[in-house]
The first five atom37 places (N, CA, C, CB, O) and aatype in JSON, in Angstrom:
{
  "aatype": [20, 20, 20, 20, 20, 20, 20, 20, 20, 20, 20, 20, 20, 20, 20, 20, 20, 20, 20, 20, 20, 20, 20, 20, 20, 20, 20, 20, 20, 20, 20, 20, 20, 20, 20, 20, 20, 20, 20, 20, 20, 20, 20, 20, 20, 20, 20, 20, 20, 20, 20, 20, 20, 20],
  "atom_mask": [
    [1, 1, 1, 1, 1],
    [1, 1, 1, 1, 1],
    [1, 1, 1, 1, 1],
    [1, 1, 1, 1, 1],
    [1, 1, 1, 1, 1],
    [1, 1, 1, 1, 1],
    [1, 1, 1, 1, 1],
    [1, 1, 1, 1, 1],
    [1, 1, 1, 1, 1],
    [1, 1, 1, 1, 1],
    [1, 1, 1, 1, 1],
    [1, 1, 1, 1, 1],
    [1, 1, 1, 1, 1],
    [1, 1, 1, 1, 1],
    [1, 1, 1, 1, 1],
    [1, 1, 1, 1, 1],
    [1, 1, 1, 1, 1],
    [1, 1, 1, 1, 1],
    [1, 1, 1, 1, 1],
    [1, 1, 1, 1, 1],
    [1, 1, 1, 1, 1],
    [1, 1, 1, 1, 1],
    [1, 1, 1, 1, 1],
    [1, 1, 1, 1, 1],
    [1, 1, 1, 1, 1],
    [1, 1, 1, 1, 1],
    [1, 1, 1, 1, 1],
    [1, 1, 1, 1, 1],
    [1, 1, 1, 1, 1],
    [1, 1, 1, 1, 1],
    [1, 1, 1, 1, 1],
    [1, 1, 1, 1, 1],
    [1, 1, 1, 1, 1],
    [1, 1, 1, 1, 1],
    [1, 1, 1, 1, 1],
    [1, 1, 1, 1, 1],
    [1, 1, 1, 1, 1],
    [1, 1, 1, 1, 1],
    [1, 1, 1, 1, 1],
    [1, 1, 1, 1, 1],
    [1, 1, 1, 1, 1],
    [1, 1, 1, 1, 1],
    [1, 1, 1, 1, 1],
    [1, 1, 1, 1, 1],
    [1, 1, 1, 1, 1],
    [1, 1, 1, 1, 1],
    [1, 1, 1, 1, 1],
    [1, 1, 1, 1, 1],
    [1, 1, 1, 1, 1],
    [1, 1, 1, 1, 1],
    [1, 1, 1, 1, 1],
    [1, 1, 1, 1, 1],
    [1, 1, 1, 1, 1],
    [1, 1, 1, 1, 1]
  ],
  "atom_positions": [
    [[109.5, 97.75, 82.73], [110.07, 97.94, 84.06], [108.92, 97.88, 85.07], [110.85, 99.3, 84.16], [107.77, 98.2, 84.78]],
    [[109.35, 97.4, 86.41], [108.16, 97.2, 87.15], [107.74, 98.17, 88.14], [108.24, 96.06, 87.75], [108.58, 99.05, 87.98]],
    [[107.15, 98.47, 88.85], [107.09, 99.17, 90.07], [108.43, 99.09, 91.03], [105.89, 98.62, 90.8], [109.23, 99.96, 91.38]],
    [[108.34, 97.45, 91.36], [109.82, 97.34, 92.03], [111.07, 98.14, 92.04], [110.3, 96.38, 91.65], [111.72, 98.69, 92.92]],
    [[111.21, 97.97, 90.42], [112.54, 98.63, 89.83], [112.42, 99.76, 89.98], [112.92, 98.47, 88.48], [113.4, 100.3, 90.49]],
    [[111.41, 100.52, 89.71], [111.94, 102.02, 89.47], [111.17, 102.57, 90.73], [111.48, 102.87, 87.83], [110.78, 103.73, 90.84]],
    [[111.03, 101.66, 91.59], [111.47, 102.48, 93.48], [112.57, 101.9, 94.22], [110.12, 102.23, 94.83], [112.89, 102.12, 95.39]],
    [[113.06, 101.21, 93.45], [114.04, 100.62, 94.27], [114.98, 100.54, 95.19], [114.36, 100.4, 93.96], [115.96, 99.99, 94.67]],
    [[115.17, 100.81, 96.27], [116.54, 100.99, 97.08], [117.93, 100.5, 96.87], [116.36, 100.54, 98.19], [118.18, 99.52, 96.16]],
    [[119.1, 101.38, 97.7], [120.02, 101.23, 97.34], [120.22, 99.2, 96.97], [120.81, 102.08, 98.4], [120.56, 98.54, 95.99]],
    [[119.74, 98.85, 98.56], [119.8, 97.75, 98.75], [119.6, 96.5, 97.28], [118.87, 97.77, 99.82], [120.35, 95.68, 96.75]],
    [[118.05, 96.99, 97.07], [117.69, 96.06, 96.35], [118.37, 96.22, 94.93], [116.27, 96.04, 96.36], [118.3, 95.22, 94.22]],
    [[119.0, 97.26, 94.44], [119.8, 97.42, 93.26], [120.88, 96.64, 93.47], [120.2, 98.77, 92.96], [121.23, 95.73, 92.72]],
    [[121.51, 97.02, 94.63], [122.71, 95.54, 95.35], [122.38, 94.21, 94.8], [122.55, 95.18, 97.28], [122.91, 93.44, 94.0]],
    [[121.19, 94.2, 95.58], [120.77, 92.45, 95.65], [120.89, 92.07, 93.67], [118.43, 92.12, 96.54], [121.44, 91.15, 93.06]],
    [[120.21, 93.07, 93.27], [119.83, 92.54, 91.57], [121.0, 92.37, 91.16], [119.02, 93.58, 90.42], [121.41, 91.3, 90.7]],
    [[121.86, 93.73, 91.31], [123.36, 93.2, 90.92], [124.18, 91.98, 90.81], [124.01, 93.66, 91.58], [124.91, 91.53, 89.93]],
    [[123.81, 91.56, 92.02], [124.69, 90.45, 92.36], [123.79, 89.39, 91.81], [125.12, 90.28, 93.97], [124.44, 88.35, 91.89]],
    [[122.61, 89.12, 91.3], [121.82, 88.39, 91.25], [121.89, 88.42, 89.28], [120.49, 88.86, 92.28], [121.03, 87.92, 88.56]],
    [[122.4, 88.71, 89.09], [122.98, 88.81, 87.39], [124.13, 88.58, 87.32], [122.92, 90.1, 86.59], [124.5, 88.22, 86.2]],
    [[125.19, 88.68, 88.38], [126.52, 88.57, 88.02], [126.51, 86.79, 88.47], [127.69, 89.83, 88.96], [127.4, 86.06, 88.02]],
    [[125.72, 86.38, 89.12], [125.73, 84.89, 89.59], [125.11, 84.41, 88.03], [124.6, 84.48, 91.24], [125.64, 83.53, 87.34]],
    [[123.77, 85.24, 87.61], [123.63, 84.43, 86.42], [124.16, 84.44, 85.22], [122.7, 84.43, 86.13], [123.91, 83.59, 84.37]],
    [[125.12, 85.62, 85.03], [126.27, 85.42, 84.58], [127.49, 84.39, 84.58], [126.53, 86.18, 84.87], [128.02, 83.73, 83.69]],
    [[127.64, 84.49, 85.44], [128.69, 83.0, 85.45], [128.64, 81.89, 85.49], [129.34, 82.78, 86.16], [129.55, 81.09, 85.7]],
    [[126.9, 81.62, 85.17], [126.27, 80.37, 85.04], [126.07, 79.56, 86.44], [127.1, 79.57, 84.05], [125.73, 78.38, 86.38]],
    [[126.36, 80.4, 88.13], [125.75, 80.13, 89.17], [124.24, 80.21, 89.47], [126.33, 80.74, 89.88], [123.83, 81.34, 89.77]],
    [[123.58, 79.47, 89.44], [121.91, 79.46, 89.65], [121.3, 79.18, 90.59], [121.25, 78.77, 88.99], [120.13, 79.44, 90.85]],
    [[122.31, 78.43, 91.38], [121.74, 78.45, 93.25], [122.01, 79.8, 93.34], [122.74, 77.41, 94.71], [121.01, 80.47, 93.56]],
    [[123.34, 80.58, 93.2], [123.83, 81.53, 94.2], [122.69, 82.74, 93.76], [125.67, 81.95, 94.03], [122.27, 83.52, 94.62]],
    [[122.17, 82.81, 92.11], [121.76, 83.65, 91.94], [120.13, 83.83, 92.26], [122.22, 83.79, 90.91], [119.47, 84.87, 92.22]],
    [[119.62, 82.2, 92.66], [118.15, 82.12, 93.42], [118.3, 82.82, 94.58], [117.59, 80.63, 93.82], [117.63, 83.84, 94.75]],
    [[119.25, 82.35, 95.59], [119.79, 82.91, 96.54], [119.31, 84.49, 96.59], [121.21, 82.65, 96.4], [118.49, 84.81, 97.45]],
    [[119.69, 85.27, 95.88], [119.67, 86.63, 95.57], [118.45, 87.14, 95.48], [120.29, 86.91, 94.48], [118.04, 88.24, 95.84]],
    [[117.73, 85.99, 94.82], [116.08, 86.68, 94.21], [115.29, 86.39, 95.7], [115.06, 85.51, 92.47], [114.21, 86.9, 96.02]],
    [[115.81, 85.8, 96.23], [114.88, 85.49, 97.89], [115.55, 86.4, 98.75], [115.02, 83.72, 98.74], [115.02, 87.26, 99.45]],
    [[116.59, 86.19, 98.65], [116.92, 87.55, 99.62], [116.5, 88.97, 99.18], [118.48, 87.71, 99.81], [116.38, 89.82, 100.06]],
    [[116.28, 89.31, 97.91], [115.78, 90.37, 97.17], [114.13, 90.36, 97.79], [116.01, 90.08, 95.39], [113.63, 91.3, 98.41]],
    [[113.33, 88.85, 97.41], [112.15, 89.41, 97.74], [111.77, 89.49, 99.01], [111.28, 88.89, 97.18], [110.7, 90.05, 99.27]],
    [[112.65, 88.9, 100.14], [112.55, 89.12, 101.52], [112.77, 90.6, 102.21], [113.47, 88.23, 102.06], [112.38, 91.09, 103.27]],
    [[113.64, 91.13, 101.02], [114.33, 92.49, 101.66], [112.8, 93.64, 101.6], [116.03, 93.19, 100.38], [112.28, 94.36, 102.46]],
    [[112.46, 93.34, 100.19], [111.16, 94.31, 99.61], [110.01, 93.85, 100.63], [110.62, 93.95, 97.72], [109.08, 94.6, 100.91]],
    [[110.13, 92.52, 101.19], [108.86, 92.56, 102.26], [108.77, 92.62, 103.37], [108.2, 91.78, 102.32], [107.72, 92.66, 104.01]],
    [[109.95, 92.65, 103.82], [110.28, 93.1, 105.29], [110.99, 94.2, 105.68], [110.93, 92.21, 105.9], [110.85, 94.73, 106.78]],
    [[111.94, 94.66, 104.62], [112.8, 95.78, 104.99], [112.98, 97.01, 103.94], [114.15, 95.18, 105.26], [113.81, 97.91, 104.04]],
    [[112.27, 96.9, 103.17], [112.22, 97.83, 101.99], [111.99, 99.07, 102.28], [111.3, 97.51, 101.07], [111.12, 99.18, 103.14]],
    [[112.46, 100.15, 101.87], [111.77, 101.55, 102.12], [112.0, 102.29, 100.83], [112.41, 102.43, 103.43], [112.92, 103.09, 100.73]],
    [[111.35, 102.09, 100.07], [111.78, 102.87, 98.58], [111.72, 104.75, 98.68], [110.38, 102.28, 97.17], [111.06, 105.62, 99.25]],
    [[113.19, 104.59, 97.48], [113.37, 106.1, 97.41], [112.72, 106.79, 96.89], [114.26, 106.51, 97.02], [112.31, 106.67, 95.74]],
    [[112.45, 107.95, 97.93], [111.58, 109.47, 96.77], [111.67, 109.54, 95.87], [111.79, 110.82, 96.7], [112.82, 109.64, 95.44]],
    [[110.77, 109.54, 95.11], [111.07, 109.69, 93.49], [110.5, 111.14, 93.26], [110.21, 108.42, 92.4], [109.42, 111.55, 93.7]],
    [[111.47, 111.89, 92.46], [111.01, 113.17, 92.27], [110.05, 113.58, 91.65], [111.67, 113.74, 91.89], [109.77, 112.96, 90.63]],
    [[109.1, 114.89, 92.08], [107.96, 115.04, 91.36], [108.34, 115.8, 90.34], [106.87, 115.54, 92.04], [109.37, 116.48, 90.36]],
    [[107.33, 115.73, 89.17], [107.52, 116.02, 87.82], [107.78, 117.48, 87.88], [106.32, 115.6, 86.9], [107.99, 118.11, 86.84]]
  ]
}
């Protein structure tokens, strides 16, 4: 798991979602689609959630 993932925002859990259910159904534009809007979101609009301390 990467850094990404396990700060992830609501958002970007959205974006992945949908970005498996496209490659699921064997859509691969729609699901590139997803991974750019995913990595646009993490570089312009990202604010990852608190993660609780131990």
């Amino acid at each position: 798991m990467t850094d990404s993932e396990t700060t992830a925002c609501e958002t970007c859990r959205e974006l992945a979602d949908e970005e498996q259910r496209a490659e699921r159904a064997g859509d691969h534009s729609r699901a590139a689609d997803y991974r750019v809007l995913r990595r646009r979101h993490e570089e312009f609009g990202h604010r990852p959630e608190p993660q609780p301390s131990p």
